[in-house]
Amino acid sequence: MKLFSAFLAGSALGQERLPAVQTACAAFRDEIKANNTIAGDGVWSCPKLNKNSKKTACKATCPGNKIAEFKKASFKVKCGNSENGPSGGVIKQKPADGTLGCHENLCNVNAENQNVAKGSLLLLGKKSKGGKVTERYALKCKNEKKKRKGTIICESDTGAFSSGSLPDYQTTCEASGKTYEKYTCDFNHADQASGVLNGKLFFERVEGKKKDKVVITGTVQSDDAEFDAGDHGIHVHDARYVVAGSPFDWTGGGAGQCKGANGHFSLDGQSHGFATNKLPNRHTGDLGSITATAVRRSGRTATVDIEDTVVSLDPASNLFIGDRTLVIHADGDDGTGTVGNAGSRPGCCAIKPIRYSCTFDGNAGADGDVAITGTIDIRYADGKVAFSGSLAGVPEGKHGFHVHQEGDVTNSCGNVGSHFQVDAENEIHGTPDKPLGQRHAGDIGNLVAAADETATANFMDAIVSLSTQTQPSSAVDRSSSTLNE
């Protein structure tokens, strides 16, 4: 047993004490390494020498997530023998003009995944060129078996994630759980528009088999020479209109009509192009052109019917166009330059959600014994009209909740008329689940008040609309209300 132990010790000692030839070889190798350090914590990886080693080859590597500014770098050392010392040691490198250094890869997918709602990015592969790495990722939504089609790219030198095929990847996975409002752009609205155009456009999200789209419809008219028969560029511009009544200089400090709308709405790396181009070969706001035709005695009219899969009505999206400015130009967009040679700006308007509010101010109703306070918000939610809000001072129990025919709330609600009806001869009073004809258009349902005389409104109705020019009033029975856009 003692002999065996001594043999092991001797073997270990033999590995530590290399013959003179290999010792000289290791010293020569280490001298080359010392004279050719790799910036950025790079290292030379060399195999261990043993007593029979005749040569060694060392390769340059970068630690962790760092990127080599060279593609390959290595040197070989021939150990020789007791008469001829070690030789070789020339650094061979690709590219030949590359620096022997490492730099940080700024792509941090873990940090980016914190920005992806209900999903994550999965690495597809990496491509290295010129000291820069391009990382390719796929989007995987939670509770979905397959990865989404499209690729997200990250460049190692900037660390920026972007995607032409999935520009909305951060919010794509949660889109199914959102409710989407309709928006409007009203050239007739004195506080939210400027220029010589009249008309109103509507913006609505429509689900598609592969990708959702925003549908823009409506008409625009003018008898001004600036809006002649022919093509006119139409774009979403960068300027945001915040709230009605806030100061907004549509002239851009006197620079000209609608100059305050600034340039086309775009994200970093995008260039101007046709609406049919894929990102980044168009600005987000590049919607193309509309065509105006001459109409006798009323100037020119353009019918707008645009479907676009780039812009978004999701407020969480970086492609969201709500509150930005829609501009119609004097000339057609030819897809060139930075603006498409579309010319001056005869009209612009703010893209605003179609929302109303019905405020109960505490005035007593017709019976003089009920004073309701609170506000009901009325807006679109996925094509339906949503009524939501809280009221106080509502007697305990059920109360009919209806849209009435007239908007005159004077005389303690005595002038609001009957329930709103589209076709009075063919509509009867009914429950909100019935089709039009078996209910009045204004039959929304019942509001239920608790013992503390508070009530929460939460109605969704597919019959009434907020998209007409004239709106009826909304009233809770035995209450006074006003409806304001």
mmCIF file of N, CA and C in Angstrom, residues 105-227:
data_model
loop_
_atom_site.group_PDB
_atom_site.id
_atom_site.type_symbol
_atom_site.label_atom_id
_atom_site.label_comp_id
_atom_site.label_asym_id
_atom_site.label_seq_id
_atom_site.Cartn_x
_atom_site.Cartn_y
_atom_site.Cartn_z
ATOM 1 N N ASN A 105 -21.238 43.531 -25.359
ATOM 2 C CA ASN A 105 -22.444 43.350 -26.161
ATOM 3 C C ASN A 105 -23.569 44.044 -25.410
ATOM 4 N N LEU A 106 -24.069 45.126 -25.971
ATOM 5 C CA LEU A 106 -25.070 45.928 -25.270
ATOM 6 C C LEU A 106 -26.473 45.333 -25.333
ATOM 7 N N CYS A 107 -26.659 44.271 -26.117
ATOM 8 C CA CYS A 107 -27.979 43.626 -26.179
ATOM 9 C C CYS A 107 -28.255 42.916 -24.849
ATOM 10 N N ASN A 108 -29.321 43.318 -24.195
ATOM 11 C CA ASN A 108 -29.684 42.724 -22.915
ATOM 12 C C ASN A 108 -31.119 42.239 -23.008
ATOM 13 N N VAL A 109 -31.296 40.988 -23.429
ATOM 14 C CA VAL A 109 -32.645 40.471 -23.657
ATOM 15 C C VAL A 109 -33.423 40.351 -22.352
ATOM 16 N N ASN A 110 -32.736 40.108 -21.241
ATOM 17 C CA ASN A 110 -33.448 40.020 -19.964
ATOM 18 C C ASN A 110 -34.097 41.352 -19.603
ATOM 19 N N ALA A 111 -33.372 42.441 -19.857
ATOM 20 C CA ALA A 111 -33.936 43.765 -19.590
ATOM 21 C C ALA A 111 -35.066 44.075 -20.562
ATOM 22 N N GLU A 112 -34.887 43.691 -21.837
ATOM 23 C CA GLU A 112 -35.928 43.966 -22.830
ATOM 24 C C GLU A 112 -37.194 43.185 -22.538
ATOM 25 N N ASN A 113 -37.059 41.978 -22.021
ATOM 26 C CA ASN A 113 -38.243 41.177 -21.702
ATOM 27 C C ASN A 113 -39.095 41.815 -20.609
ATOM 28 N N GLN A 114 -38.501 42.709 -19.828
ATOM 29 C CA GLN A 114 -39.290 43.435 -18.838
ATOM 30 C C GLN A 114 -40.263 44.401 -19.509
ATOM 31 N N ASN A 115 -39.972 44.767 -20.766
ATOM 32 C CA ASN A 115 -40.831 45.689 -21.515
ATOM 33 C C ASN A 115 -41.869 44.979 -22.367
ATOM 34 N N VAL A 116 -41.761 43.652 -22.471
ATOM 35 C CA VAL A 116 -42.687 42.878 -23.311
ATOM 36 C C VAL A 116 -43.832 42.382 -22.437
ATOM 37 N N ALA A 117 -45.019 42.884 -22.689
ATOM 38 C CA ALA A 117 -46.175 42.523 -21.875
ATOM 39 C C ALA A 117 -46.711 41.148 -22.283
ATOM 40 N N LYS A 118 -46.847 40.284 -21.315
ATOM 41 C CA LYS A 118 -47.437 38.949 -21.499
ATOM 42 C C LYS A 118 -46.706 38.129 -22.562
ATOM 43 N N GLY A 119 -45.395 38.266 -22.630
ATOM 44 C CA GLY A 119 -44.615 37.499 -23.590
ATOM 45 C C GLY A 119 -43.134 37.673 -23.324
ATOM 46 N N SER A 120 -42.310 37.045 -24.169
ATOM 47 C CA SER A 120 -40.858 37.163 -24.027
ATOM 48 C C SER A 120 -40.197 36.914 -25.372
ATOM 49 N N LEU A 121 -38.937 37.319 -25.477
ATOM 50 C CA LEU A 121 -38.155 37.139 -26.700
ATOM 51 C C LEU A 121 -37.277 35.908 -26.562
ATOM 52 N N LEU A 122 -37.273 35.079 -27.610
ATOM 53 C CA LEU A 122 -36.470 33.856 -27.629
ATOM 54 C C LEU A 122 -35.405 33.981 -28.708
ATOM 55 N N LEU A 123 -34.164 33.664 -28.358
ATOM 56 C CA LEU A 123 -33.051 33.804 -29.291
ATOM 57 C C LEU A 123 -33.165 32.801 -30.437
ATOM 58 N N LEU A 124 -33.088 33.316 -31.668
ATOM 59 C CA LEU A 124 -33.082 32.469 -32.861
ATOM 60 C C LEU A 124 -31.671 32.221 -33.371
ATOM 61 N N GLY A 125 -30.794 33.205 -33.201
ATOM 62 C CA GLY A 125 -29.423 33.041 -33.676
ATOM 63 C C GLY A 125 -28.668 34.354 -33.641
ATOM 64 N N LYS A 126 -27.345 34.273 -33.865
ATOM 65 C CA LYS A 126 -26.482 35.442 -33.869
ATOM 66 C C LYS A 126 -25.634 35.444 -35.137
ATOM 67 N N LYS A 127 -25.363 36.645 -35.628
ATOM 68 C CA LYS A 127 -24.494 36.784 -36.790
ATOM 69 C C LYS A 127 -23.456 37.852 -36.484
ATOM 70 N N SER A 128 -22.169 37.481 -36.653
ATOM 71 C CA SER A 128 -21.083 38.393 -36.319
ATOM 72 C C SER A 128 -20.435 38.931 -37.594
ATOM 73 N N LYS A 129 -20.220 40.258 -37.626
ATOM 74 C CA LYS A 129 -19.570 40.865 -38.784
ATOM 75 C C LYS A 129 -18.934 42.181 -38.358
ATOM 76 N N GLY A 130 -17.656 42.329 -38.678
ATOM 77 C CA GLY A 130 -16.959 43.578 -38.415
ATOM 78 C C GLY A 130 -16.946 43.988 -36.958
ATOM 79 N N GLY A 131 -16.827 43.014 -36.058
ATOM 80 C CA GLY A 131 -16.791 43.339 -34.642
ATOM 81 C C GLY A 131 -18.146 43.656 -34.048
ATOM 82 N N LYS A 132 -19.216 43.460 -34.810
ATOM 83 C CA LYS A 132 -20.573 43.706 -34.329
ATOM 84 C C LYS A 132 -21.393 42.435 -34.480
ATOM 85 N N VAL A 133 -22.233 42.168 -33.511
ATOM 86 C CA VAL A 133 -23.093 40.977 -33.556
ATOM 87 C C VAL A 133 -24.540 41.418 -33.705
ATOM 88 N N THR A 134 -25.241 40.768 -34.615
ATOM 89 C CA THR A 134 -26.683 40.988 -34.768
ATOM 90 C C THR A 134 -27.410 39.779 -34.198
ATOM 91 N N GLU A 135 -28.234 40.024 -33.204
ATOM 92 C CA GLU A 135 -28.989 38.950 -32.576
ATOM 93 C C GLU A 135 -30.423 38.959 -33.090
ATOM 94 N N ARG A 136 -30.944 37.786 -33.388
ATOM 95 C CA ARG A 136 -32.292 37.636 -33.927
ATOM 96 C C ARG A 136 -33.164 36.906 -32.903
ATOM 97 N N TYR A 137 -34.357 37.461 -32.670
ATOM 98 C CA TYR A 137 -35.256 36.896 -31.676
ATOM 99 C C TYR A 137 -36.647 36.670 -32.267
ATOM 100 N N ALA A 138 -37.369 35.739 -31.657
ATOM 101 C CA ALA A 138 -38.780 35.517 -31.965
ATOM 102 C C ALA A 138 -39.602 35.895 -30.745
ATOM 103 N N LEU A 139 -40.865 36.254 -30.971
ATOM 104 C CA LEU A 139 -41.760 36.612 -29.877
ATOM 105 C C LEU A 139 -42.615 35.412 -29.489
ATOM 106 N N LYS A 140 -42.617 35.073 -28.217
ATOM 107 C CA LYS A 140 -43.437 33.975 -27.696
ATOM 108 C C LYS A 140 -44.381 34.554 -26.649
ATOM 109 N N CYS A 141 -45.678 34.492 -26.944
ATOM 110 C CA CYS A 141 -46.675 34.985 -26.004
ATOM 111 C C CYS A 141 -47.012 33.908 -24.982
ATOM 112 N N LYS A 142 -47.297 34.331 -23.770
ATOM 113 C CA LYS A 142 -47.707 33.388 -22.737
ATOM 114 C C LYS A 142 -49.007 32.710 -23.157
ATOM 115 N N ASN A 143 -49.115 31.426 -22.805
ATOM 116 C CA ASN A 143 -50.314 30.629 -23.089
ATOM 117 C C ASN A 143 -50.540 30.394 -24.580
ATOM 118 N N GLU A 144 -49.516 30.627 -25.405
ATOM 119 C CA GLU A 144 -49.578 30.279 -26.820
ATOM 120 C C GLU A 144 -48.497 29.246 -27.117
ATOM 121 N N LYS A 145 -48.857 28.217 -27.880
ATOM 122 C CA LYS A 145 -47.924 27.124 -28.134
ATOM 123 C C LYS A 145 -46.830 27.518 -29.118
ATOM 124 N N LYS A 146 -47.164 28.309 -30.117
ATOM 125 C CA LYS A 146 -46.205 28.631 -31.169
ATOM 126 C C LYS A 146 -45.670 30.049 -31.018
ATOM 127 N N LYS A 147 -44.461 30.243 -31.542
ATOM 128 C CA LYS A 147 -43.891 31.581 -31.595
ATOM 129 C C LYS A 147 -44.628 32.394 -32.653
ATOM 130 N N ARG A 148 -44.706 33.691 -32.446
ATOM 131 C CA ARG A 148 -45.317 34.583 -33.426
ATOM 132 C C ARG A 148 -44.414 34.717 -34.652
ATOM 133 N N LYS A 149 -45.035 34.891 -35.825
ATOM 134 C CA LYS A 149 -44.260 35.119 -37.029
ATOM 135 C C LYS A 149 -43.647 36.513 -36.968
ATOM 136 N N GLY A 150 -42.437 36.629 -37.520
ATOM 137 C CA GLY A 150 -41.734 37.899 -37.487
ATOM 138 C C GLY A 150 -40.484 37.805 -36.639
ATOM 139 N N THR A 151 -39.563 38.729 -36.841
ATOM 140 C CA THR A 151 -38.268 38.700 -36.172
ATOM 141 C C THR A 151 -37.975 40.038 -35.508
ATOM 142 N N ILE A 152 -37.426 39.974 -34.316
ATOM 143 C CA ILE A 152 -36.959 41.163 -33.607
ATOM 144 C C ILE A 152 -35.437 41.145 -33.631
ATOM 145 N N ILE A 153 -34.827 42.282 -33.946
ATOM 146 C CA ILE A 153 -33.375 42.377 -34.122
ATOM 147 C C ILE A 153 -32.766 43.240 -33.028
ATOM 148 N N CYS A 154 -31.581 42.844 -32.553
ATOM 149 C CA CYS A 154 -30.802 43.701 -31.659
ATOM 150 C C CYS A 154 -29.381 43.792 -32.181
ATOM 151 N N GLU A 155 -28.871 45.015 -32.311
ATOM 152 C CA GLU A 155 -27.489 45.257 -32.736
ATOM 153 C C GLU A 155 -26.627 45.457 -31.495
ATOM 154 N N SER A 156 -25.540 44.694 -31.397
ATOM 155 C CA SER A 156 -24.732 44.682 -30.173
ATOM 156 C C SER A 156 -24.077 46.021 -29.859
ATOM 157 N N ASP A 157 -23.820 46.845 -30.870
ATOM 158 C CA ASP A 157 -23.122 48.099 -30.611
ATOM 159 C C ASP A 157 -24.038 49.174 -30.031
ATOM 160 N N THR A 158 -25.364 49.037 -30.256
ATOM 161 C CA THR A 158 -26.305 50.015 -29.711
ATOM 162 C C THR A 158 -27.180 49.427 -28.606
ATOM 163 N N GLY A 159 -27.422 48.116 -28.668
ATOM 164 C CA GLY A 159 -28.297 47.481 -27.699
ATOM 165 C C GLY A 159 -29.769 47.738 -27.947
ATOM 166 N N ALA A 160 -30.105 48.347 -29.095
ATOM 167 C CA ALA A 160 -31.494 48.698 -29.393
ATOM 168 C C ALA A 160 -32.210 47.524 -30.061
ATOM 169 N N PHE A 161 -33.402 47.203 -29.557
ATOM 170 C CA PHE A 161 -34.239 46.165 -30.150
ATOM 171 C C PHE A 161 -35.252 46.825 -31.088
ATOM 172 N N SER A 162 -35.450 46.231 -32.265
ATOM 173 C CA SER A 162 -36.413 46.780 -33.218
ATOM 174 C C SER A 162 -36.910 45.665 -34.119
ATOM 175 N N SER A 163 -38.017 45.937 -34.805
ATOM 176 C CA SER A 163 -38.569 44.944 -35.713
ATOM 177 C C SER A 163 -39.378 45.620 -36.803
ATOM 178 N N GLY A 164 -39.080 45.270 -38.067
ATOM 179 C CA GLY A 164 -39.884 45.757 -39.175
ATOM 180 C C GLY A 164 -41.151 44.948 -39.344
ATOM 181 N N SER A 165 -41.083 43.647 -39.074
ATOM 182 C CA SER A 165 -42.244 42.773 -39.253
ATOM 183 C C SER A 165 -43.146 42.748 -38.027
ATOM 184 N N LEU A 166 -42.591 43.062 -36.831
ATOM 185 C CA LEU A 166 -43.376 43.116 -35.594
ATOM 186 C C LEU A 166 -43.040 44.409 -34.843
ATOM 187 N N PRO A 167 -43.352 45.566 -35.423
ATOM 188 C CA PRO A 167 -42.956 46.822 -34.785
ATOM 189 C C PRO A 167 -43.623 47.040 -33.431
ATOM 190 N N ASP A 168 -44.720 46.340 -33.194
ATOM 191 C CA ASP A 168 -45.487 46.502 -31.962
ATOM 192 C C ASP A 168 -45.270 45.330 -31.006
ATOM 193 N N TYR A 169 -44.102 44.683 -31.087
ATOM 194 C CA TYR A 169 -43.917 43.424 -30.369
ATOM 195 C C TYR A 169 -44.060 43.558 -28.855
ATOM 196 N N GLN A 170 -43.794 44.732 -28.309
ATOM 197 C CA GLN A 170 -43.875 44.890 -26.855
ATOM 198 C C GLN A 170 -45.313 44.755 -26.331
ATOM 199 N N THR A 171 -46.292 45.084 -27.154
ATOM 200 C CA THR A 171 -47.687 45.040 -26.701
ATOM 201 C C THR A 171 -48.531 44.026 -27.463
ATOM 202 N N THR A 172 -47.934 43.332 -28.432
ATOM 203 C CA THR A 172 -48.693 42.402 -29.264
ATOM 204 C C THR A 172 -49.389 41.320 -28.443
ATOM 205 N N CYS A 173 -48.704 40.770 -27.468
ATOM 206 C CA CYS A 173 -49.248 39.638 -26.714
ATOM 207 C C CYS A 173 -50.447 40.018 -25.854
ATOM 208 N N GLU A 174 -50.561 41.264 -25.454
ATOM 209 C CA GLU A 174 -51.668 41.663 -24.597
ATOM 210 C C GLU A 174 -52.804 42.298 -25.375
ATOM 211 N N ALA A 175 -52.675 42.374 -26.707
ATOM 212 C CA ALA A 175 -53.692 43.046 -27.512
ATOM 213 C C ALA A 175 -55.057 42.391 -27.381
ATOM 214 N N SER A 176 -55.079 41.066 -27.261
ATOM 215 C CA SER A 176 -56.361 40.358 -27.189
ATOM 216 C C SER A 176 -57.136 40.706 -25.928
ATOM 217 N N GLY A 177 -56.445 41.187 -24.898
ATOM 218 C CA GLY A 177 -57.119 41.518 -23.654
ATOM 219 C C GLY A 177 -57.515 42.981 -23.552
ATOM 220 N N LYS A 178 -57.272 43.772 -24.583
ATOM 221 C CA LYS A 178 -57.559 45.193 -24.548
ATOM 222 C C LYS A 178 -58.924 45.501 -25.156
ATOM 223 N N THR A 179 -59.483 46.618 -24.744
ATOM 224 C CA THR A 179 -60.654 47.150 -25.426
ATOM 225 C C THR A 179 -60.203 48.371 -26.207
ATOM 226 N N TYR A 180 -60.657 48.492 -27.430
ATOM 227 C CA TYR A 180 -60.206 49.556 -28.315
ATOM 228 C C TYR A 180 -61.324 50.555 -28.583
ATOM 229 N N GLU A 181 -60.954 51.818 -28.514
ATOM 230 C CA GLU A 181 -61.913 52.878 -28.776
ATOM 231 C C GLU A 181 -61.869 53.289 -30.243
ATOM 232 N N LYS A 182 -62.930 53.948 -30.673
ATOM 233 C CA LYS A 182 -62.932 54.581 -31.987
ATOM 234 C C LYS A 182 -62.440 56.014 -31.819
ATOM 235 N N TYR A 183 -61.808 56.521 -32.873
ATOM 236 C CA TYR A 183 -61.298 57.885 -32.859
ATOM 237 C C TYR A 183 -61.891 58.656 -34.032
ATOM 238 N N THR A 184 -61.849 59.953 -33.922
ATOM 239 C CA THR A 184 -62.352 60.799 -34.997
ATOM 240 C C THR A 184 -61.398 61.956 -35.221
ATOM 241 N N CYS A 185 -61.439 62.509 -36.416
ATOM 242 C CA CYS A 185 -60.669 63.695 -36.767
ATOM 243 C C CYS A 185 -61.649 64.638 -37.463
ATOM 244 N N ASP A 186 -62.023 65.704 -36.773
ATOM 245 C CA ASP A 186 -63.123 66.565 -37.220
ATOM 246 C C ASP A 186 -62.572 67.899 -37.715
ATOM 247 N N PHE A 187 -62.594 68.080 -39.043
ATOM 248 C CA PHE A 187 -62.108 69.332 -39.626
ATOM 249 C C PHE A 187 -63.052 70.491 -39.333
ATOM 250 N N ASN A 188 -64.281 70.187 -38.878
ATOM 251 C CA ASN A 188 -65.251 71.228 -38.572
ATOM 252 C C ASN A 188 -65.106 71.743 -37.140
ATOM 253 N N HIS A 189 -64.334 71.047 -36.322
ATOM 254 C CA HIS A 189 -64.203 71.387 -34.905
ATOM 255 C C HIS A 189 -63.232 72.547 -34.752
ATOM 256 N N ALA A 190 -63.746 73.696 -34.319
ATOM 257 C CA ALA A 190 -62.944 74.913 -34.302
ATOM 258 C C ALA A 190 -61.720 74.795 -33.394
ATOM 259 N N ASP A 191 -61.847 74.062 -32.289
ATOM 260 C CA ASP A 191 -60.734 73.975 -31.336
ATOM 261 C C ASP A 191 -59.743 72.867 -31.664
ATOM 262 N N GLN A 192 -60.119 71.948 -32.548
ATOM 263 C CA GLN A 192 -59.273 70.789 -32.812
ATOM 264 C C GLN A 192 -58.889 70.664 -34.285
ATOM 265 N N ALA A 193 -59.002 71.731 -35.039
ATOM 266 C CA ALA A 193 -58.677 71.676 -36.465
ATOM 267 C C ALA A 193 -58.281 73.052 -36.962
ATOM 268 N N SER A 194 -57.670 73.073 -38.140
ATOM 269 C CA SER A 194 -57.277 74.330 -38.760
ATOM 270 C C SER A 194 -57.253 74.137 -40.273
ATOM 271 N N GLY A 195 -57.480 75.227 -41.000
ATOM 272 C CA GLY A 195 -57.385 75.147 -42.449
ATOM 273 C C GLY A 195 -58.700 75.395 -43.152
ATOM 274 N N VAL A 196 -58.739 75.030 -44.439
ATOM 275 C CA VAL A 196 -59.890 75.340 -45.295
ATOM 276 C C VAL A 196 -60.751 74.118 -45.582
ATOM 277 N N LEU A 197 -60.479 72.992 -44.916
ATOM 278 C CA LEU A 197 -61.216 71.765 -45.188
ATOM 279 C C LEU A 197 -62.412 71.612 -44.258
ATOM 280 N N ASN A 198 -63.422 70.903 -44.740
ATOM 281 C CA ASN A 198 -64.568 70.501 -43.943
ATOM 282 C C ASN A 198 -64.693 68.986 -44.019
ATOM 283 N N GLY A 199 -65.399 68.414 -43.047
ATOM 284 C CA GLY A 199 -65.598 66.971 -43.067
ATOM 285 C C GLY A 199 -65.128 66.327 -41.779
ATOM 286 N N LYS A 200 -65.341 65.024 -41.709
ATOM 287 C CA LYS A 200 -65.025 64.280 -40.500
ATOM 288 C C LYS A 200 -64.577 62.882 -40.879
ATOM 289 N N LEU A 201 -63.505 62.421 -40.252
ATOM 290 C CA LEU A 201 -62.988 61.081 -40.504
ATOM 291 C C LEU A 201 -63.094 60.250 -39.233
ATOM 292 N N PHE A 202 -63.243 58.929 -39.411
ATOM 293 C CA PHE A 202 -63.350 58.006 -38.286
ATOM 294 C C PHE A 202 -62.256 56.953 -38.376
ATOM 295 N N PHE A 203 -61.702 56.587 -37.212
ATOM 296 C CA PHE A 203 -60.617 55.617 -37.116
ATOM 297 C C PHE A 203 -61.094 54.456 -36.250
ATOM 298 N N GLU A 204 -60.985 53.248 -36.770
ATOM 299 C CA GLU A 204 -61.452 52.084 -36.015
ATOM 300 C C GLU A 204 -60.505 50.907 -36.220
ATOM 301 N N ARG A 205 -60.212 50.178 -35.147
ATOM 302 C CA ARG A 205 -59.389 48.976 -35.221
ATOM 303 C C ARG A 205 -60.260 47.809 -35.678
ATOM 304 N N VAL A 206 -59.749 47.058 -36.638
ATOM 305 C CA VAL A 206 -60.443 45.876 -37.150
ATOM 306 C C VAL A 206 -59.491 44.688 -37.049
ATOM 307 N N GLU A 207 -59.949 43.613 -36.456
ATOM 308 C CA GLU A 207 -59.109 42.422 -36.320
ATOM 309 C C GLU A 207 -58.943 41.728 -37.667
ATOM 310 N N GLY A 208 -57.721 41.289 -37.960
ATOM 311 C CA GLY A 208 -57.440 40.548 -39.177
ATOM 312 C C GLY A 208 -56.964 39.153 -38.857
ATOM 313 N N LYS A 209 -56.914 38.278 -39.854
ATOM 314 C CA LYS A 209 -56.468 36.902 -39.637
ATOM 315 C C LYS A 209 -55.013 36.848 -39.200
ATOM 316 N N LYS A 210 -54.173 37.666 -39.830
ATOM 317 C CA LYS A 210 -52.751 37.670 -39.509
ATOM 318 C C LYS A 210 -52.347 38.898 -38.701
ATOM 319 N N LYS A 211 -53.012 40.023 -38.967
ATOM 320 C CA LYS A 211 -52.601 41.259 -38.333
ATOM 321 C C LYS A 211 -53.790 42.203 -38.255
ATOM 322 N N ASP A 212 -53.921 42.911 -37.134
ATOM 323 C CA ASP A 212 -54.979 43.900 -37.001
ATOM 324 C C ASP A 212 -54.665 45.113 -37.873
ATOM 325 N N LYS A 213 -55.710 45.856 -38.208
ATOM 326 C CA LYS A 213 -55.522 47.046 -39.031
ATOM 327 C C LYS A 213 -56.378 48.175 -38.502
ATOM 328 N N VAL A 214 -56.031 49.389 -38.873
ATOM 329 C CA VAL A 214 -56.831 50.562 -38.561
ATOM 330 C C VAL A 214 -57.513 51.000 -39.848
ATOM 331 N N VAL A 215 -58.832 51.110 -39.800
ATOM 332 C CA VAL A 215 -59.627 51.515 -40.960
ATOM 333 C C VAL A 215 -60.030 52.975 -40.774
ATOM 334 N N ILE A 216 -59.734 53.797 -41.774
ATOM 335 C CA ILE A 216 -60.030 55.228 -41.730
ATOM 336 C C ILE A 216 -61.048 55.535 -42.815
ATOM 337 N N THR A 217 -62.202 56.055 -42.418
ATOM 338 C CA THR A 217 -63.281 56.338 -43.378
ATOM 339 C C THR A 217 -63.835 57.743 -43.145
ATOM 340 N N GLY A 218 -64.524 58.264 -44.171
ATOM 341 C CA GLY A 218 -65.167 59.571 -44.063
ATOM 342 C C GLY A 218 -65.005 60.360 -45.338
ATOM 343 N N THR A 219 -65.395 61.614 -45.290
ATOM 344 C CA THR A 219 -65.281 62.491 -46.456
ATOM 345 C C THR A 219 -64.691 63.830 -46.049
ATOM 346 N N VAL A 220 -64.006 64.453 -47.010
ATOM 347 C CA VAL A 220 -63.405 65.771 -46.814
ATOM 348 C C VAL A 220 -63.802 66.634 -48.005
ATOM 349 N N GLN A 221 -64.234 67.877 -47.732
ATOM 350 C CA GLN A 221 -64.651 68.778 -48.811
ATOM 351 C C GLN A 221 -63.982 70.138 -48.661
ATOM 352 N N SER A 222 -63.900 70.864 -49.770
ATOM 353 C CA SER A 222 -63.441 72.247 -49.749
ATOM 354 C C SER A 222 -63.677 72.874 -51.116
ATOM 355 N N ASP A 223 -63.956 74.176 -51.126
ATOM 356 C CA ASP A 223 -64.042 74.906 -52.387
ATOM 357 C C ASP A 223 -62.826 75.807 -52.575
ATOM 358 N N ASP A 224 -61.822 75.636 -51.696
ATOM 359 C CA ASP A 224 -60.593 76.403 -51.806
ATOM 360 C C ASP A 224 -59.702 75.820 -52.903
ATOM 361 N N ALA A 225 -59.019 76.700 -53.631
ATOM 362 C CA ALA A 225 -58.181 76.262 -54.754
ATOM 363 C C ALA A 225 -57.047 75.348 -54.310
ATOM 364 N N GLU A 226 -56.650 75.444 -53.049
ATOM 365 C CA GLU A 226 -55.562 74.611 -52.547
ATOM 366 C C GLU A 226 -55.951 73.127 -52.525
ATOM 367 N N PHE A 227 -57.238 72.864 -52.445
ATOM 368 C CA PHE A 227 -57.751 71.483 -52.445
ATOM 369 C C PHE A 227 -58.439 71.251 -53.787
#
